[in-house]
Amino acid sequence: MRAKMMLNLLFVFILFQSIASNVNNPKTIMPDLPKELKSNKNKVPYQVISKKGITREYQAVPDACRLDNGDILVVFYDGNDHVTYPTPEYPNAGRICLTRSEDEGKTWSNPVVIYDDVNDNRDPHINQMNDGTVVLSFFSLEFEVSEASGSDENTPVYTKEQVAKYGNNPDLLHEQQPENLKKKVRPTGSGKWETKGPYVLKSFDNGKTWENEGKFIATSKPGWNCSAKVKEMPDGTWLLPVYRSEPSISAAWGGVIPSSDRGKTWDAVIPVGKEANLVLAAETDIILLKDKTLYAALRGDRSVVNMHYATSKDFGKTWTPASDIGFVGHAPSFTRLKSGAILLSYRAFCEENGYYTGLRISRDEAQTWEGPYLADKTPGAYPSTVELKDGTILIIYYEEGAQSSIRALRFKMPQLTHEKEFPEPRPLKTLPLN
């Protein structure tokens, strides 16, 4: 810090010396920046890790996990937009890719396709279980043969600039035009689909090879999606967090699906937050607290309904009613640090700048959430965090819009503050990845 201050003072001194000596010469060129300052002038704090090899023009919705051997795996959706429709160029719609780092996020392998059937495979999440099995969870969109028959008076309309920034992401686009908030129909592109899933896929060699076919988890009602990793409980039960929307009653809620035989079979969905009768519109994640309480966070509806939470004292068999967590958030993702602190990374929202990639910290077992912190101004988010060996944090997330990609950013953990709720997002202290 002191060296940087001295460098800045040196530059200011040179600048004023130049002005004083050339005051009568209007054509004098101003002094250039010192080399050390110039080298950082246009640097971005993140690294793009998905634009290599076989990947296509759009990557989104990533997740990361640390393996027992030290590798870091990142999985992500790969297509041509927020939803990839079957076309001659994309006959199988969207697919799931994986990239690996063996050096703490400094470098990444060329992505490989690990799942691609005839549907739009999406929202992949990955975790390694206690027996070493690596489990991928995801869901798919199954398209109808016939396409939608044009638009009607309820179809939202957007500018070219908004579409370029947000792609065809309905959650982000819908709030861009005030008149769209009154419309019941959200943009869905040029075709209709049905949700199919959730699925799990296993690897027994640290993600190098995978089962050929994903296991479909049958539910009593169709339409359950997943956007979280499978978590293992102390009693050996696997839990897959899921969510469901019910447009007919303007409500959505979360749930967990348990497996007592390491993913061979799965029991019925246990709802979380259904009694709230709110649009807890999507993603649910869970984390086990130190007293063995299971804590679930449920995404709220756009910027209208806050994120909510519920708890379970019996590893997910029963749940408390959902309560307001106190802030807007999409796609919650939990990470327990070696220090005991809990990271909650998510797509955040503020009135002044809209959506951004955000982070909160709990140092008291989810009683309070310090923040918000700003990781990146990009509204894509769906972030996931990994603690690196030196104690810094790697956050993986995506940028939304045309030519979207997966970003990796390293930051230093913020110091303890007695101020829990910040009036505006505070930027994280980012560090170079290599």
Short mmCIF file of C-alpha atoms in Angstrom, two decimals:
data_model
loop_
_atom_site.label_atom_id
_atom_site.label_comp_id
_atom_site.label_asym_id
_atom_site.label_seq_id
_atom_site.Cartn_x
_atom_site.Cartn_y
_atom_site.Cartn_z
CA MET A 1 0.00 0.00 0.00
CA ARG A 2 2.82 2.41 0.94
CA ALA A 3 4.70 1.64 -2.28
CA LYS A 4 1.56 2.29 -4.31
CA MET A 5 1.02 5.66 -2.58
CA MET A 6 4.62 6.67 -3.28
CA LEU A 7 4.17 5.68 -6.92
CA ASN A 8 1.04 7.80 -7.25
CA LEU A 9 2.77 10.78 -5.58
CA LEU A 10 5.68 10.40 -7.98
CA PHE A 11 3.34 10.53 -10.94
CA VAL A 12 1.58 13.64 -9.61
CA PHE A 13 4.97 15.33 -9.06
CA ILE A 14 6.06 14.52 -12.63
CA LEU A 15 2.74 15.78 -13.95
CA PHE A 16 3.02 19.18 -12.23
CA GLN A 17 6.66 19.54 -13.20
CA SER A 18 5.70 18.98 -16.82
CA ILE A 19 2.88 21.52 -16.66
CA ALA A 20 5.13 24.13 -15.04
CA SER A 21 7.94 23.72 -17.56
CA ASN A 22 5.68 23.75 -20.60
CA VAL A 23 3.02 26.27 -19.65
CA ASN A 24 3.77 28.37 -22.75
CA ASN A 25 3.83 25.41 -25.12
CA PRO A 26 0.26 24.19 -25.78
CA LYS A 27 1.49 21.38 -28.03
CA THR A 28 3.51 19.68 -25.31
CA ILE A 29 2.48 16.05 -24.83
CA MET A 30 1.56 15.21 -21.24
CA PRO A 31 3.82 12.68 -19.50
CA ASP A 32 2.90 9.04 -19.85
CA LEU A 33 1.80 6.91 -16.91
CA PRO A 34 4.57 5.14 -15.01
CA LYS A 35 5.03 1.60 -16.31
CA GLU A 36 3.72 0.01 -13.10
CA LEU A 37 0.48 2.01 -13.30
CA LYS A 38 0.10 1.61 -17.04
CA SER A 39 0.36 -2.18 -16.81
CA ASN A 40 -2.74 -2.31 -14.57
CA LYS A 41 -4.74 0.33 -16.42
CA ASN A 42 -6.93 -2.00 -18.48
CA LYS A 43 -6.69 -5.20 -16.48
CA VAL A 44 -9.86 -6.95 -15.41
CA PRO A 45 -9.87 -8.75 -12.05
CA TYR A 46 -11.45 -11.93 -13.43
CA GLN A 47 -10.38 -14.67 -15.81
CA VAL A 48 -12.67 -16.15 -18.49
CA ILE A 49 -12.38 -19.95 -18.20
CA SER A 50 -14.97 -21.26 -20.67
CA LYS A 51 -14.14 -19.80 -24.11
CA LYS A 52 -11.92 -22.63 -25.33
CA GLY A 53 -12.04 -25.67 -27.58
CA ILE A 54 -15.48 -27.12 -28.22
CA THR A 55 -17.55 -24.56 -26.35
CA ARG A 56 -20.14 -22.53 -28.22
CA GLU A 57 -21.06 -18.86 -28.05
CA TYR A 58 -22.92 -18.88 -24.72
CA GLN A 59 -21.97 -20.37 -21.36
CA ALA A 60 -23.91 -19.89 -18.13
CA VAL A 61 -25.08 -21.23 -14.74
CA PRO A 62 -21.78 -22.65 -13.42
CA ASP A 63 -20.96 -24.57 -10.26
CA ALA A 64 -17.64 -25.53 -8.68
CA CYS A 65 -16.33 -28.06 -6.19
CA ARG A 66 -13.01 -29.04 -4.65
CA LEU A 67 -12.09 -32.71 -5.02
CA ASP A 68 -10.27 -34.78 -2.42
CA ASN A 69 -7.21 -34.86 -4.71
CA GLY A 70 -7.05 -31.04 -4.73
CA ASP A 71 -8.47 -30.45 -8.21
CA ILE A 72 -11.20 -27.86 -8.71
CA LEU A 73 -13.99 -28.82 -11.11
CA VAL A 74 -16.36 -26.35 -12.76
CA VAL A 75 -19.44 -27.43 -14.70
CA PHE A 76 -21.60 -25.13 -16.80
CA TYR A 77 -24.37 -24.87 -19.38
CA ASP A 78 -23.19 -24.51 -23.00
CA GLY A 79 -25.48 -23.35 -25.83
CA ASN A 80 -26.36 -20.28 -27.86
CA ASP A 81 -28.57 -18.36 -25.39
CA HIS A 82 -30.25 -18.55 -22.00
CA VAL A 83 -32.44 -21.25 -23.55
CA THR A 84 -31.03 -23.11 -26.56
CA TYR A 85 -33.71 -24.32 -28.96
CA PRO A 86 -33.16 -27.33 -31.24
CA THR A 87 -31.94 -26.13 -34.64
CA PRO A 88 -29.81 -27.66 -37.41
CA GLU A 89 -26.81 -26.01 -35.75
CA TYR A 90 -27.84 -27.19 -32.27
CA PRO A 91 -29.82 -30.41 -32.84
CA ASN A 92 -29.51 -31.41 -29.16
CA ALA A 93 -30.08 -27.89 -27.77
CA GLY A 94 -27.97 -27.03 -24.69
CA ARG A 95 -25.44 -29.34 -23.04
CA ILE A 96 -23.26 -29.62 -19.95
CA CYS A 97 -19.50 -29.03 -20.03
CA LEU A 98 -16.69 -29.39 -17.48
CA THR A 99 -13.33 -27.68 -17.01
CA ARG A 100 -10.67 -28.54 -14.42
CA SER A 101 -7.93 -26.67 -12.58
CA GLU A 102 -5.02 -28.51 -10.97
CA ASP A 103 -3.23 -25.37 -9.75
CA GLU A 104 -5.67 -23.48 -7.51
CA GLY A 105 -7.52 -21.76 -10.34
CA LYS A 106 -4.47 -20.33 -12.10
CA THR A 107 -5.03 -22.32 -15.30
CA TRP A 108 -7.95 -24.34 -16.64
CA SER A 109 -8.28 -27.29 -19.01
CA ASN A 110 -10.13 -27.06 -22.29
CA PRO A 111 -13.81 -27.76 -21.50
CA VAL A 112 -15.22 -31.18 -22.36
CA VAL A 113 -18.84 -32.22 -22.87
CA ILE A 114 -20.00 -34.57 -20.11
CA TYR A 115 -23.72 -34.74 -20.95
CA ASP A 116 -25.70 -33.99 -24.09
CA ASP A 117 -28.99 -35.73 -24.92
CA VAL A 118 -31.84 -34.51 -27.15
CA ASN A 119 -33.12 -32.04 -24.53
CA ASP A 120 -31.81 -28.70 -23.26
CA ASN A 121 -29.67 -29.94 -20.32
CA ARG A 122 -29.12 -27.13 -17.84
CA ASP A 123 -28.31 -25.78 -14.36
CA PRO A 124 -25.55 -28.34 -13.64
CA HIS A 125 -24.16 -28.61 -10.12
CA ILE A 126 -21.38 -30.87 -8.88
CA ASN A 127 -20.16 -32.33 -5.58
CA GLN A 128 -17.94 -35.12 -4.29
CA MET A 129 -19.49 -37.41 -1.73
CA ASN A 130 -17.77 -39.08 1.24
CA ASP A 131 -17.06 -42.28 -0.71
CA GLY A 132 -15.32 -40.33 -3.50
CA THR A 133 -18.20 -40.47 -5.99
CA VAL A 134 -18.59 -37.24 -7.95
CA VAL A 135 -22.28 -36.45 -8.50
CA LEU A 136 -23.68 -34.10 -11.14
CA SER A 137 -27.26 -32.84 -10.72
CA PHE A 138 -29.24 -31.01 -13.42
CA PHE A 139 -32.60 -30.75 -15.17
CA SER A 140 -33.69 -30.47 -18.79
CA LEU A 141 -36.20 -28.71 -21.02
CA GLU A 142 -38.05 -31.01 -23.41
CA PHE A 143 -39.33 -29.10 -26.44
CA GLU A 144 -42.60 -29.57 -28.27
CA VAL A 145 -42.39 -30.42 -31.95
CA SER A 146 -44.54 -27.45 -32.96
CA GLU A 147 -43.31 -23.94 -32.28
CA ALA A 148 -45.16 -21.09 -30.61
CA SER A 149 -47.63 -19.32 -32.88
CA GLY A 150 -46.30 -15.79 -32.65
CA SER A 151 -46.94 -13.14 -30.04
CA ASP A 152 -49.99 -11.55 -28.47
CA GLU A 153 -50.76 -8.43 -26.49
CA ASN A 154 -49.17 -9.97 -23.39
CA THR A 155 -45.81 -10.65 -25.03
CA PRO A 156 -43.12 -8.40 -23.53
CA VAL A 157 -41.12 -6.16 -25.87
CA TYR A 158 -37.46 -5.20 -25.41
CA THR A 159 -34.88 -2.97 -27.04
CA LYS A 160 -31.87 -4.35 -28.93
CA GLU A 161 -29.60 -3.09 -26.16
CA GLN A 162 -31.55 -4.97 -23.49
CA VAL A 163 -31.53 -8.20 -25.48
CA ALA A 164 -27.78 -7.85 -26.10
CA LYS A 165 -27.16 -7.41 -22.37
CA TYR A 166 -29.58 -9.99 -20.98
CA GLY A 167 -30.01 -12.51 -23.83
CA ASN A 168 -33.42 -14.16 -23.55
CA ASN A 169 -33.19 -14.50 -19.77
CA PRO A 170 -36.80 -13.94 -18.63
CA ASP A 171 -35.87 -13.12 -15.03
CA LEU A 172 -33.62 -10.23 -15.96
CA LEU A 173 -35.50 -8.97 -19.01
CA HIS A 174 -38.94 -8.84 -17.46
CA GLU A 175 -38.15 -5.87 -15.23
CA GLN A 176 -36.49 -3.75 -17.90
CA GLN A 177 -39.70 -2.20 -19.23
CA PRO A 178 -42.22 -0.94 -16.62
CA GLU A 179 -45.18 -2.03 -18.74
CA ASN A 180 -43.95 -5.64 -18.66
CA LEU A 181 -44.56 -5.87 -14.92
CA LYS A 182 -48.28 -5.75 -15.70
CA LYS A 183 -48.08 -8.59 -18.21
CA LYS A 184 -48.63 -12.18 -17.21
CA VAL A 185 -46.49 -13.72 -19.93
CA ARG A 186 -42.71 -13.82 -19.73
CA PRO A 187 -40.50 -14.20 -22.80
CA THR A 188 -39.75 -17.82 -23.70
CA GLY A 189 -38.17 -17.47 -27.12
CA SER A 190 -39.56 -19.21 -30.19
CA GLY A 191 -40.79 -22.55 -28.83
CA LYS A 192 -42.60 -24.25 -25.95
CA TRP A 193 -41.11 -26.73 -23.53
CA GLU A 194 -41.82 -28.92 -20.54
CA THR A 195 -39.47 -29.33 -17.62
CA LYS A 196 -37.95 -32.78 -17.33
CA GLY A 197 -35.94 -33.82 -14.34
CA PRO A 198 -34.26 -33.70 -12.00
CA TYR A 199 -31.37 -35.96 -13.05
CA VAL A 200 -28.16 -37.17 -11.43
CA LEU A 201 -25.05 -38.47 -13.18
CA LYS A 202 -22.08 -40.12 -11.46
CA SER A 203 -18.33 -40.31 -11.97
CA PHE A 204 -16.07 -42.72 -10.10
CA ASP A 205 -12.71 -41.34 -11.28
CA ASN A 206 -12.75 -37.69 -10.19
CA GLY A 207 -14.83 -36.51 -13.13
CA LYS A 208 -12.65 -37.91 -15.92
CA THR A 209 -15.34 -40.30 -17.17
CA TRP A 210 -19.07 -40.36 -16.53
CA GLU A 211 -22.03 -42.70 -16.70
CA ASN A 212 -23.54 -42.78 -20.17
CA GLU A 213 -27.07 -41.97 -19.07
CA GLY A 214 -28.40 -39.66 -16.40
CA LYS A 215 -30.71 -41.13 -13.76
CA PHE A 216 -34.13 -39.51 -13.93
CA ILE A 217 -35.61 -38.92 -10.47
CA ALA A 218 -39.33 -39.55 -10.74
CA THR A 219 -41.56 -37.28 -8.66
CA SER A 220 -45.28 -37.58 -7.91
CA LYS A 221 -45.86 -34.41 -9.92
CA PRO A 222 -43.74 -33.29 -12.88
CA GLY A 223 -42.08 -29.90 -12.91
CA TRP A 224 -39.54 -30.20 -10.10
CA ASN A 225 -36.28 -28.51 -11.09
CA CYS A 226 -32.89 -28.46 -9.40
CA SER A 227 -30.15 -25.86 -9.30
CA ALA A 228 -28.00 -27.04 -6.39
CA LYS A 229 -25.52 -29.78 -5.61
CA VAL A 230 -26.35 -33.02 -3.81
CA LYS A 231 -25.33 -32.77 -0.13
CA GLU A 232 -24.50 -35.65 2.21
CA MET A 233 -25.84 -35.70 5.76
CA PRO A 234 -24.02 -37.15 8.81
CA ASP A 235 -26.27 -40.23 8.73
CA GLY A 236 -25.23 -40.96 5.12
CA THR A 237 -28.42 -39.65 3.50
CA TRP A 238 -28.00 -37.75 0.25
CA LEU A 239 -30.24 -34.71 -0.21
CA LEU A 240 -30.94 -33.01 -3.54
CA PRO A 241 -32.43 -29.51 -3.13
CA VAL A 242 -35.18 -28.83 -5.69
CA TYR A 243 -37.89 -26.27 -6.45
CA ARG A 244 -41.26 -26.08 -8.17
CA SER A 245 -43.49 -23.34 -9.60
CA GLU A 246 -47.29 -23.48 -9.68
CA PRO A 247 -48.52 -20.64 -11.95
CA SER A 248 -52.18 -21.50 -11.34
CA ILE A 249 -51.89 -20.31 -7.73
CA SER A 250 -49.08 -17.77 -8.29
CA ALA A 251 -46.75 -19.60 -5.93
CA ALA A 252 -43.43 -21.44 -5.96
CA TRP A 253 -41.50 -23.27 -3.26
CA GLY A 254 -38.49 -25.45 -2.61
CA GLY A 255 -37.92 -28.98 -1.43
CA VAL A 256 -35.41 -31.75 -0.88
CA ILE A 257 -35.34 -35.28 -2.31
CA PRO A 258 -33.60 -37.82 -0.04
CA SER A 259 -31.72 -40.97 -1.02
CA SER A 260 -30.69 -43.55 1.59
CA ASP A 261 -28.72 -45.78 -0.81
CA ARG A 262 -26.19 -43.35 -2.28
CA GLY A 263 -28.31 -42.25 -5.19
CA LYS A 264 -29.57 -45.61 -6.46
CA THR A 265 -33.14 -44.74 -5.52
CA TRP A 266 -34.77 -41.52 -4.39
CA ASP A 267 -37.73 -40.95 -2.06
CA ALA A 268 -40.62 -38.50 -2.41
CA VAL A 269 -40.03 -34.75 -2.43
CA ILE A 270 -40.22 -33.08 0.98
CA PRO A 271 -41.56 -29.53 0.39
CA VAL A 272 -39.86 -26.48 1.90
CA GLY A 273 -41.66 -23.14 2.10
CA LYS A 274 -44.90 -24.20 0.41
CA GLU A 275 -47.12 -22.84 3.20
CA ALA A 276 -45.73 -19.31 2.65
CA ASN A 277 -47.90 -19.03 -0.48
CA LEU A 278 -45.25 -16.82 -2.09
CA VAL A 279 -43.36 -16.95 -5.35
CA LEU A 280 -40.14 -18.38 -3.92
CA ALA A 281 -39.43 -18.70 -7.57
CA ALA A 282 -36.51 -21.00 -7.95
CA GLU A 283 -33.22 -22.24 -6.63
CA THR A 284 -32.87 -23.76 -3.16
CA ASP A 285 -29.58 -24.58 -1.40
CA ILE A 286 -28.87 -26.13 2.00
CA ILE A 287 -26.05 -26.11 4.55
CA LEU A 288 -25.59 -28.03 7.79
CA LEU A 289 -24.96 -25.79 10.79
CA LYS A 290 -22.64 -26.73 13.66
CA ASP A 291 -25.54 -27.81 15.89
CA LYS A 292 -26.74 -30.19 13.11
CA THR A 293 -29.58 -27.87 12.09
CA LEU A 294 -30.13 -27.96 8.34
CA TYR A 295 -30.56 -24.45 6.92
CA ALA A 296 -32.22 -23.88 3.53
CA ALA A 297 -32.24 -20.66 1.50
CA LEU A 298 -34.95 -20.18 -1.13
CA ARG A 299 -34.78 -17.67 -3.96
CA GLY A 300 -37.38 -14.91 -4.03
CA ASP A 301 -39.35 -13.55 -6.98
CA ARG A 302 -37.27 -11.15 -9.07
CA SER A 303 -36.79 -7.96 -7.00
CA VAL A 304 -40.32 -8.20 -5.55
CA VAL A 305 -40.04 -10.98 -2.94
CA ASN A 306 -36.98 -11.36 -0.71
CA MET A 307 -35.01 -14.55 -0.37
CA HIS A 308 -36.44 -16.76 2.40
CA TYR A 309 -35.05 -19.46 4.69
CA ALA A 310 -36.28 -22.48 6.64
CA THR A 311 -34.62 -24.91 9.05
CA SER A 312 -34.80 -28.62 9.84
CA LYS A 313 -33.76 -30.47 13.00
CA ASP A 314 -34.01 -33.96 11.48
CA PHE A 315 -31.80 -33.75 8.38
CA GLY A 316 -34.58 -32.54 6.10
CA LYS A 317 -37.50 -34.76 7.07
CA THR A 318 -39.52 -31.83 8.45
CA TRP A 319 -39.10 -28.07 8.08
CA THR A 320 -40.09 -24.86 9.82
CA PRO A 321 -42.22 -22.35 7.90
CA ALA A 322 -40.19 -20.14 5.57
CA SER A 323 -39.12 -16.73 6.91
CA ASP A 324 -37.88 -13.60 5.16
CA ILE A 325 -34.06 -13.51 5.11
CA GLY A 326 -34.11 -9.72 4.71
CA PHE A 327 -32.78 -9.12 1.20
CA VAL A 328 -33.42 -9.90 -2.47
CA GLY A 329 -31.45 -12.80 -3.89
CA HIS A 330 -31.40 -15.41 -6.65
CA ALA A 331 -29.51 -18.72 -6.91
CA PRO A 332 -28.14 -18.99 -3.35
CA SER A 333 -24.97 -21.06 -2.89
CA PHE A 334 -23.38 -21.90 0.47
CA THR A 335 -19.73 -22.62 1.33
CA ARG A 336 -18.36 -23.43 4.79
CA LEU A 337 -14.85 -22.02 5.32
CA LYS A 338 -12.09 -23.50 7.48
CA SER A 339 -12.56 -20.57 9.86
CA GLY A 340 -16.16 -21.66 10.42
CA ALA A 341 -17.68 -18.70 8.58
CA ILE A 342 -20.37 -19.36 5.96
CA LEU A 343 -20.33 -17.71 2.54
CA LEU A 344 -23.62 -17.06 0.75
CA SER A 345 -22.97 -16.15 -2.88
CA TYR A 346 -25.94 -15.16 -5.01
CA ARG A 347 -27.35 -12.88 -7.69
CA ALA A 348 -27.98 -9.71 -5.71
CA PHE A 349 -30.03 -6.61 -6.40
CA CYS A 350 -29.85 -2.92 -5.52
CA GLU A 351 -32.21 -0.17 -6.62
CA GLU A 352 -29.50 2.02 -8.11
CA ASN A 353 -27.68 -0.48 -10.33
CA GLY A 354 -30.01 -3.49 -10.58
CA TYR A 355 -28.67 -7.05 -10.44
CA TYR A 356 -25.04 -7.92 -9.72
CA THR A 357 -22.88 -10.81 -8.50
CA GLY A 358 -23.03 -10.59 -4.72
CA LEU A 359 -21.78 -12.17 -1.52
CA ARG A 360 -22.77 -12.23 2.16
CA ILE A 361 -20.95 -13.67 5.15
CA SER A 362 -22.32 -15.23 8.32
CA ARG A 363 -19.99 -15.58 11.28
CA ASP A 364 -22.77 -16.62 13.67
CA GLU A 365 -24.26 -19.75 12.05
CA ALA A 366 -26.76 -18.03 9.74
CA GLN A 367 -28.22 -15.79 12.43
CA THR A 368 -27.09 -12.68 10.54
CA TRP A 369 -25.67 -12.03 7.07
CA GLU A 370 -22.97 -9.38 6.77
CA GLY A 371 -23.04 -7.48 3.48
CA PRO A 372 -23.78 -7.07 0.72
CA TYR A 373 -20.38 -7.36 -0.97
CA LEU A 374 -19.97 -6.82 -4.70
CA ALA A 375 -17.89 -9.36 -6.61
CA ASP A 376 -18.78 -8.17 -10.13
CA LYS A 377 -21.29 -5.77 -11.65
CA THR A 378 -22.39 -8.38 -14.19
CA PRO A 379 -26.01 -9.49 -13.60
CA GLY A 380 -25.53 -13.13 -14.63
CA ALA A 381 -24.22 -14.48 -11.32
CA TYR A 382 -25.30 -18.04 -10.29
CA PRO A 383 -22.06 -17.97 -8.31
CA SER A 384 -20.21 -20.72 -6.49
CA THR A 385 -17.22 -20.37 -4.17
CA VAL A 386 -14.19 -22.51 -3.28
CA GLU A 387 -11.70 -21.78 -0.50
CA LEU A 388 -8.15 -21.89 -1.85
CA LYS A 389 -5.21 -23.35 0.05
CA ASP A 390 -3.85 -19.90 0.92
CA GLY A 391 -7.16 -18.87 2.52
CA THR A 392 -8.31 -16.65 -0.34
CA ILE A 393 -11.61 -17.36 -2.09
CA LEU A 394 -12.29 -18.35 -5.70
CA ILE A 395 -15.73 -17.34 -6.96
CA ILE A 396 -17.10 -18.79 -10.21
CA TYR A 397 -20.03 -17.06 -11.94
CA TYR A 398 -21.26 -16.03 -15.38
CA GLU A 399 -21.96 -12.88 -17.36
CA GLU A 400 -25.38 -12.65 -19.03
CA GLY A 401 -26.08 -11.48 -22.58
CA ALA A 402 -24.62 -12.09 -26.02
CA GLN A 403 -21.36 -14.09 -25.97
CA SER A 404 -21.81 -14.94 -22.30
CA SER A 405 -18.99 -16.80 -20.55
CA ILE A 406 -17.87 -18.24 -17.22
CA ARG A 407 -15.68 -16.02 -15.07
CA ALA A 408 -13.30 -16.91 -12.22
CA LEU A 409 -12.33 -14.26 -9.68
CA ARG A 410 -10.12 -14.49 -6.59
CA PHE A 411 -10.64 -12.29 -3.56
CA LYS A 412 -9.45 -11.82 -0.01
CA MET A 413 -11.90 -12.51 2.78
CA PRO A 414 -13.21 -9.24 4.25
CA GLN A 415 -12.22 -8.54 7.83
CA LEU A 416 -14.77 -8.79 10.60
CA THR A 417 -16.97 -5.74 10.81
CA HIS A 418 -19.55 -4.81 13.44
CA GLU A 419 -21.76 -3.36 10.73
CA LYS A 420 -24.02 -6.15 9.49
CA GLU A 421 -26.15 -4.47 6.80
CA PHE A 422 -24.33 -2.11 4.45
CA PRO A 423 -26.20 0.83 2.88
CA GLU A 424 -24.70 -0.07 -0.50
CA PRO A 425 -22.62 -2.98 -1.87
CA ARG A 426 -18.94 -2.91 -0.90
CA PRO A 427 -16.46 -4.14 -3.53
CA LEU A 428 -14.44 -7.19 -2.55
CA LYS A 429 -10.66 -6.90 -2.55
CA THR A 430 -9.78 -8.85 -5.68
CA LEU A 431 -6.43 -10.57 -6.23
CA PRO A 432 -4.68 -11.86 -9.37
CA LEU A 433 -5.31 -15.49 -10.26
CA ASN A 434 -1.85 -16.07 -11.72
#
